[in-house]
Amino acid sequence: MPKIKSNSGAAKRFKKTANGFKHKQSHRSHILTKKTTKRKRQLRGMKQIHASDKALIQRMLPNL
């Protein structure tokens, strides 16, 4: 049997945690001048993947 490959795009975007996966939030890479300081501050951290998406990401990342 051949090895099961991870989805390379998903491997770059999601990191495994004890409770599931974490990911960086969108809308934080460019055009930051029109966004308020509060909005940019709240987009800083990593967020947990929603429970409904967990199975899909687990299938893309079988080796993690």
Tab-separated table of C-alpha atoms in Angstrom:
chain	number	residue	atom	x	y	z
A	1	MET	CA	0.000	0.000	0.000
A	2	PRO	CA	1.306	3.495	-0.812
A	3	LYS	CA	1.647	6.196	1.808
A	4	ILE	CA	-1.299	8.538	2.390
A	5	LYS	CA	-0.345	12.084	1.449
A	6	SER	CA	-1.470	15.190	3.308
A	7	ASN	CA	-3.069	18.014	1.344
A	8	SER	CA	-0.118	20.427	1.099
A	9	GLY	CA	-2.321	23.547	0.978
A	10	ALA	CA	-4.167	22.507	4.127
A	11	ALA	CA	-0.902	21.623	5.880
A	12	LYS	CA	0.266	25.226	5.445
A	13	ARG	CA	-2.995	26.720	6.735
A	14	PHE	CA	-3.982	24.540	9.710
A	15	LYS	CA	-2.112	23.411	12.810
A	16	LYS	CA	-3.183	20.502	15.016
A	17	THR	CA	-4.093	21.227	18.644
A	18	ALA	CA	-5.392	19.073	21.492
A	19	ASN	CA	-8.993	20.107	20.712
A	20	GLY	CA	-8.886	20.144	16.908
A	21	PHE	CA	-7.205	22.576	14.507
A	22	LYS	CA	-6.326	26.257	14.596
A	23	HIS	CA	-6.096	28.684	11.682
A	24	LYS	CA	-5.204	32.299	10.939
A	25	GLN	CA	-8.099	34.661	10.294
A	26	SER	CA	-8.737	36.323	6.949
A	27	HIS	CA	-8.829	40.067	6.088
A	28	ARG	CA	-5.486	40.792	7.774
A	29	SER	CA	-2.971	40.736	4.922
A	30	HIS	CA	-3.517	43.974	2.974
A	31	ILE	CA	-5.635	47.157	2.714
A	32	LEU	CA	-5.241	47.736	6.451
A	33	THR	CA	-5.517	51.542	6.366
A	34	LYS	CA	-9.318	51.598	6.131
A	35	LYS	CA	-9.784	48.987	8.876
A	36	THR	CA	-10.169	50.214	12.431
A	37	THR	CA	-7.563	49.474	15.089
A	38	LYS	CA	-10.134	47.449	17.017
A	39	ARG	CA	-10.921	45.299	13.982
A	40	LYS	CA	-7.237	44.645	13.233
A	41	ARG	CA	-6.530	43.819	16.878
A	42	GLN	CA	-9.375	41.297	17.002
A	43	LEU	CA	-8.106	39.606	13.814
A	44	ARG	CA	-4.621	39.068	15.305
A	45	GLY	CA	-4.938	35.721	17.042
A	46	MET	CA	-5.432	32.186	15.822
A	47	LYS	CA	-8.948	30.740	15.916
A	48	GLN	CA	-10.272	27.203	16.361
A	49	ILE	CA	-11.848	25.454	13.384
A	50	HIS	CA	-15.628	25.121	13.627
A	51	ALA	CA	-16.872	21.680	14.675
A	52	SER	CA	-18.677	21.152	11.351
A	53	ASP	CA	-15.383	21.588	9.422
A	54	LYS	CA	-13.321	19.313	11.661
A	55	ALA	CA	-13.997	16.070	9.738
A	56	LEU	CA	-13.128	17.686	6.389
A	57	ILE	CA	-9.787	18.994	7.641
A	58	GLN	CA	-9.011	15.701	9.372
A	59	ARG	CA	-9.471	13.956	6.009
A	60	MET	CA	-7.084	16.424	4.311
A	61	LEU	CA	-4.467	15.969	7.049
A	62	PRO	CA	-4.437	12.247	7.891
A	63	ASN	CA	-0.833	12.194	9.159
A	64	LEU	CA	-1.231	14.881	11.837
